[in-house]
CSV table of C-alpha atoms and ligand atoms in Angstrom, one decimal:
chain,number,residue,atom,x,y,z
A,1,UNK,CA,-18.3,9.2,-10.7
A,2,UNK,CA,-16.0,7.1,-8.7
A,3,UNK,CA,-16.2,6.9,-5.0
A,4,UNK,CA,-12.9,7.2,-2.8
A,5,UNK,CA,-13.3,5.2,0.4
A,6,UNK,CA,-10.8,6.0,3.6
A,7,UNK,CA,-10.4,2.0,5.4
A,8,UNK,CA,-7.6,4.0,7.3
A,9,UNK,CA,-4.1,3.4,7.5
A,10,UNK,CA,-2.9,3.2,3.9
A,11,UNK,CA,-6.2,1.4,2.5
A,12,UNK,CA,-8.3,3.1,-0.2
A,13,UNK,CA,-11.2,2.0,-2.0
A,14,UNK,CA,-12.0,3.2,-5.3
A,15,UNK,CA,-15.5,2.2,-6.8
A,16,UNK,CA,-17.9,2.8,-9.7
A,17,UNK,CA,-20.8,1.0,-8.8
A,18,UNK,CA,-19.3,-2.1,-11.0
A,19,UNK,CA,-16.2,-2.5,-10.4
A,20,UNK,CA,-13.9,-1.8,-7.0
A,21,UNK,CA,-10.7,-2.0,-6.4
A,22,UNK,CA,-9.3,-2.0,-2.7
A,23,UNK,CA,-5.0,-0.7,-2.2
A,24,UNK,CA,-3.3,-2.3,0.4
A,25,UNK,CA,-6.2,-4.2,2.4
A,26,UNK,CA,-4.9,-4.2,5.7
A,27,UNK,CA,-8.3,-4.7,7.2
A,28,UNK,CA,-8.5,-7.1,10.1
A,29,UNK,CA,-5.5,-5.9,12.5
A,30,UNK,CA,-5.9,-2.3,11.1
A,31,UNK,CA,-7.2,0.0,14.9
A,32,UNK,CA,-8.7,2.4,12.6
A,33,UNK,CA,-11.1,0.0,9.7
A,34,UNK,CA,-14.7,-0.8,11.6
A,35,UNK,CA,-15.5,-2.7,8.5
A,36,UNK,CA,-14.5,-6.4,8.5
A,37,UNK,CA,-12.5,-8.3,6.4
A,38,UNK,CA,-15.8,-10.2,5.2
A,39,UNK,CA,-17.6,-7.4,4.3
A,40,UNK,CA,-15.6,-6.1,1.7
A,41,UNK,CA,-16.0,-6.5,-2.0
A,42,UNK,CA,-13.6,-5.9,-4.9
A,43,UNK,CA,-12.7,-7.1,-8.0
A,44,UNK,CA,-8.9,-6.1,-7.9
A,45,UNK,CA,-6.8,-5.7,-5.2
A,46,UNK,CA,-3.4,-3.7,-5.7
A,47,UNK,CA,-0.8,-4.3,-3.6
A,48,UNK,CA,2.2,-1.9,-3.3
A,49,UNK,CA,4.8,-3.9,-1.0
A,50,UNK,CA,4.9,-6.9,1.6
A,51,UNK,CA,4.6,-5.3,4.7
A,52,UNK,CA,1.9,-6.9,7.2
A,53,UNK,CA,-0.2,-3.1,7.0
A,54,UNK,CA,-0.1,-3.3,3.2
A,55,UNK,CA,-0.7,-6.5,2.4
A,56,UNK,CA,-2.7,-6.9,4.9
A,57,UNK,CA,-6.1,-9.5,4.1
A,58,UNK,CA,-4.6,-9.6,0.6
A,59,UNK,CA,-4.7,-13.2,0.7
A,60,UNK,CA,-8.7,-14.1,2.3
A,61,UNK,CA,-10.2,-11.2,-0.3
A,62,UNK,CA,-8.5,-12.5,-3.3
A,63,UNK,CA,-10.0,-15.9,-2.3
A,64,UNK,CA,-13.4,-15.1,-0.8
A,65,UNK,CA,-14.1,-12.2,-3.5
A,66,UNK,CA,-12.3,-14.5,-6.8
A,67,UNK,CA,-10.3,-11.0,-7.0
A,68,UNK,CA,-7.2,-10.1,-9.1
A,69,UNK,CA,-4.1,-9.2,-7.5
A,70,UNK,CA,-1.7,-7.0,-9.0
A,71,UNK,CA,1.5,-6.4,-7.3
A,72,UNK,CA,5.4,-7.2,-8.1
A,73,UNK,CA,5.8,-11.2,-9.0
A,74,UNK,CA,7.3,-11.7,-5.6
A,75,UNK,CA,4.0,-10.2,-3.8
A,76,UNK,CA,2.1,-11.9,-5.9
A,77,UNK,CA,3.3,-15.3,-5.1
A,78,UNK,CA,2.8,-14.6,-1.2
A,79,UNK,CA,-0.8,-13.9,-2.0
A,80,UNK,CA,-0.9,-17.8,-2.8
A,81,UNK,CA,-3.5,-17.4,-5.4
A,82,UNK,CA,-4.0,-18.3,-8.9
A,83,UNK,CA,-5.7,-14.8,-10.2
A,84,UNK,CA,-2.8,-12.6,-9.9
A,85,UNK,CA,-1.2,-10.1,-12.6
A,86,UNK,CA,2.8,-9.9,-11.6
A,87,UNK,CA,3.5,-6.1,-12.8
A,88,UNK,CA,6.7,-4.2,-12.3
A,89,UNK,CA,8.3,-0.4,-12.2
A,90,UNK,CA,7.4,1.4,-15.3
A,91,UNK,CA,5.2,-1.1,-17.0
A,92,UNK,CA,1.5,-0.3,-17.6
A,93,UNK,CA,-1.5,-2.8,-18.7
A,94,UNK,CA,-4.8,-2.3,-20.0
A,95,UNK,CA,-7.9,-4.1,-17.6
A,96,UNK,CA,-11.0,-4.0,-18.2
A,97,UNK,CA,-11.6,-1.0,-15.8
A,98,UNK,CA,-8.7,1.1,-16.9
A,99,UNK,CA,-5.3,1.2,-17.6
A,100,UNK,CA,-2.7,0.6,-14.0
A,101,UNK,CA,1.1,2.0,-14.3
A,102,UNK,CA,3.7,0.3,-11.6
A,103,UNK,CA,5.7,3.4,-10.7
A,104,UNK,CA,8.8,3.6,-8.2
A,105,UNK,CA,8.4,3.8,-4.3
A,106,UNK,CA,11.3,4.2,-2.6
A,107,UNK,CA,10.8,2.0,0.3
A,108,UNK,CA,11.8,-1.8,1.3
A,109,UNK,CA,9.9,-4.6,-0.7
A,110,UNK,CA,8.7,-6.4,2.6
A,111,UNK,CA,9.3,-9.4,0.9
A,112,UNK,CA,12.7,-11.6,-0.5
A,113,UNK,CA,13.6,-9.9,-3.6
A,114,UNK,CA,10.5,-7.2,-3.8
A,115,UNK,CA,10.8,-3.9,-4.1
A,116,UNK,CA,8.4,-1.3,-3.3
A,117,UNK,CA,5.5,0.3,-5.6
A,118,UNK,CA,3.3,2.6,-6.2
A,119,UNK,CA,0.3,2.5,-8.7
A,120,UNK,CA,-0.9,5.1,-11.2
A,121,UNK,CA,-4.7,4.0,-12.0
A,122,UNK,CA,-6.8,5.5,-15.1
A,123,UNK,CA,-10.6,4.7,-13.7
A,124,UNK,CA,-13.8,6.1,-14.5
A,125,UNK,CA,-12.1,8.7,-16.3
A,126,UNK,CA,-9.9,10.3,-13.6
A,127,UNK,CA,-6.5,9.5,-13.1
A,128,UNK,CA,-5.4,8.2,-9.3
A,129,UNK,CA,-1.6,8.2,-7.8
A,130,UNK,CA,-1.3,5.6,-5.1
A,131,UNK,CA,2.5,6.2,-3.7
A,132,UNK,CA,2.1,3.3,-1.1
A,133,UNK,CA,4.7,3.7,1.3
A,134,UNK,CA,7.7,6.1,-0.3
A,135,UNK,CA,10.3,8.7,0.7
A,136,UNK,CA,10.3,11.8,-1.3
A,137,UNK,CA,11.9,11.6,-4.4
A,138,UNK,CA,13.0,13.9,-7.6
A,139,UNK,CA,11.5,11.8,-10.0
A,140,UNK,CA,7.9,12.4,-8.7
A,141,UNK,CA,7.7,15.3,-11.0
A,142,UNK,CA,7.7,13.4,-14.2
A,143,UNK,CA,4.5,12.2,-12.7
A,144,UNK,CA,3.4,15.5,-13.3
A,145,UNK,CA,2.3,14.6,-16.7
A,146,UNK,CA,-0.2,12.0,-16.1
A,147,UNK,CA,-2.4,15.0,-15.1
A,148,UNK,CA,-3.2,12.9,-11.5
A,149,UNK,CA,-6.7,14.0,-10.3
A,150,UNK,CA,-6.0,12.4,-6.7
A,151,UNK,CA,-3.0,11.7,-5.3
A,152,UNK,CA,-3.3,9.6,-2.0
A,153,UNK,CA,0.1,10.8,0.1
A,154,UNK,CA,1.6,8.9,3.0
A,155,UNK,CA,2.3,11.9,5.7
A,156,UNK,CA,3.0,9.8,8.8
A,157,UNK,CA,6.6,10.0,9.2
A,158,UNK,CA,9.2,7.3,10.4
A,159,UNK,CA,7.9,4.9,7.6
A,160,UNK,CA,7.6,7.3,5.1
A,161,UNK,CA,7.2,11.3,4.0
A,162,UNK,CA,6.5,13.3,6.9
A,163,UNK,CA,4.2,16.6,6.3
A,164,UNK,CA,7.2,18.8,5.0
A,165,UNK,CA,8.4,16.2,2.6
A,166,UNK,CA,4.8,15.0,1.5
A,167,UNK,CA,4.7,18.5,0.8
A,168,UNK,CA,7.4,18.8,-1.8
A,169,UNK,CA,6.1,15.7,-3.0
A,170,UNK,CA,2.7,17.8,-3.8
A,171,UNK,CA,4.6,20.3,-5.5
A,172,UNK,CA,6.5,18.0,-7.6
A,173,UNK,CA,3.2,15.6,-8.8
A,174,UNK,CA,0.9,18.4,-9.2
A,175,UNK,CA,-2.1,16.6,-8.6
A,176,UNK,CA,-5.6,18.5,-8.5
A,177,UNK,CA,-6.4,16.6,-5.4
A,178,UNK,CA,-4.9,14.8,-2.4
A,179,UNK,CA,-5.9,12.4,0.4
A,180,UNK,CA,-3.4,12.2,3.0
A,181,UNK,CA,-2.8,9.1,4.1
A,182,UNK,CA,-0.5,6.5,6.6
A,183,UNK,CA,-0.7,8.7,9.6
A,184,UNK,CA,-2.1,8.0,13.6
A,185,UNK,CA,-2.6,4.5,13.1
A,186,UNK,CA,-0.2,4.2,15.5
A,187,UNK,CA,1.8,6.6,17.7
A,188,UNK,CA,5.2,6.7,15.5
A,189,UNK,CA,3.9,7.9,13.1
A,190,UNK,CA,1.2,10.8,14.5
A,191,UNK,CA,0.5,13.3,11.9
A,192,UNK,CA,-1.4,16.5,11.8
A,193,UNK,CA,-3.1,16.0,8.4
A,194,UNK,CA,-4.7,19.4,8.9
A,195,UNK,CA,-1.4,21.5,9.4
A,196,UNK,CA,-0.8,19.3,6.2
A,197,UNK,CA,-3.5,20.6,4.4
A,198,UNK,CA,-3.2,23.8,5.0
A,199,UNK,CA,0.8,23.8,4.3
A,200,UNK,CA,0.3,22.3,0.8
A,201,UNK,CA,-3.0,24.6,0.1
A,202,UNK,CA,-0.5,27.6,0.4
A,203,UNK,CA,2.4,26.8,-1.3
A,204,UNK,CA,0.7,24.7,-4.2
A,205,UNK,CA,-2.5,24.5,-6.4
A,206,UNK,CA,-3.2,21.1,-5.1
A,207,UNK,CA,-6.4,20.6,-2.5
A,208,UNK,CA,-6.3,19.0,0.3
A,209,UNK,CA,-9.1,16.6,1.2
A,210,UNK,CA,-8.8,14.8,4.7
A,211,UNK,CA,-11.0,11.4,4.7
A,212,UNK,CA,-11.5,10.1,8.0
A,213,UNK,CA,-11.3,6.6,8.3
A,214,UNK,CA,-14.1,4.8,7.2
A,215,UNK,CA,-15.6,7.5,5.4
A,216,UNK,CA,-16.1,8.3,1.5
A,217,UNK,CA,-15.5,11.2,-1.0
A,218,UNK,CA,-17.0,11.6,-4.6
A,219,UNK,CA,-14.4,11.9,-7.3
B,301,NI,NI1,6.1,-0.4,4.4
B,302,MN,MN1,3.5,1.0,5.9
């Protein structure tokens, strides 16, 4: 069992009681997190680009928790820390909690010469598609065949997919589940993750679970 925890924004936790990882831990300047930077705990820390609400407390985890970062080499080396694993689009590695797959995001790299990820995560025997900050592209249906239990979707607009393309997106990857995500942090991007839900429940198989912030679902 593996417990999905909303921070808001783009930042989701995924735990199994041992081992935690934390996606883009934009804590401290994040409206929507109540928790503090200090009170989270993780082992990894994935990182899918260089902008301030992704990277976010990347840096004072990695140090305070002696966590892994895994990113692209260039996001790596502005986490200023020596446990890092530099990763990049379309290479996989085996850790000891699963296996992680870099995948495209298409998206600026918030950082000189980096380029936008996303993160396919095997954990605890479900498979997890982090798209990060991403338009909608074709190519999202060969993701199709990872067989992606949860798929956490940015549907805030002006960044990213808005609710129509996040939708295509949905039918494209497939996924059993999604958690929308990246919306009403702010008000460019204001989203209606219910209309959202119940767009994608009726034009694909996929179901729509929206976490509020600071709140947990059992995967
Ligand atoms: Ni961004
Ligand atoms: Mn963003």
């Amino acid at each position: 069992m593996i417990e999905i925890t909303y921070w808001g924004h783009a930042c989701i936790q995924l735990s199994d009681g041992e081992t935690t990882l934390i996606f883009d831990p934009f804590i401290s300047h994040n409206p929507m997190a109540t928790i503090k930077p200090n009170q989270v705990k993780c082992d990894y820390i994935l990182v899918s680009h260089g902008h301030f609400d992704h990277f976010g407390d990347t840096k004072a985890l990695a140090k305070v928790n002696g966590a892994t970062v895994i990113g692209i080499p260039e996001i790596c080396a502005m986490a200023d820390f020596d446990e890092t694993h530099g990763m990049n689009l379309g290479g996989s590695y085996k850790f000891p909690f699963g296996k992680v797959k870099m995948v495209q995001a298409f998206h600026s790299g918030g950082a000189p010469g980096a380029c936008a990820a996303g993160f396919i995560v095997e954990f605890g025997g479900k498979t997890f598609y982090f798209a990060g900050d991403t338009a909608l592209f074709g190519d999202m249906a060969l993701f199709a065949k990872y067989n992606i239990d949860y798929a956490f979707l940015p549907i805030g607009d002006n960044f990213t997919m808005g609710i129509d393309d996040a939708t295509e997106a949905a039918k494209l990857i497939k996924a059993k589940n999604i958690v929308p995500i990246h919306y009403n942090t702010w008000p460019p991007i204001a989203a209606d993750p219910t209309a959202f839900k119940t767009q994608v429940e009726k034009e694909t198989a996929s179901v729509v679970h929206i976490v509020k912030p600071n709140e947990s679902i059992k995967a």
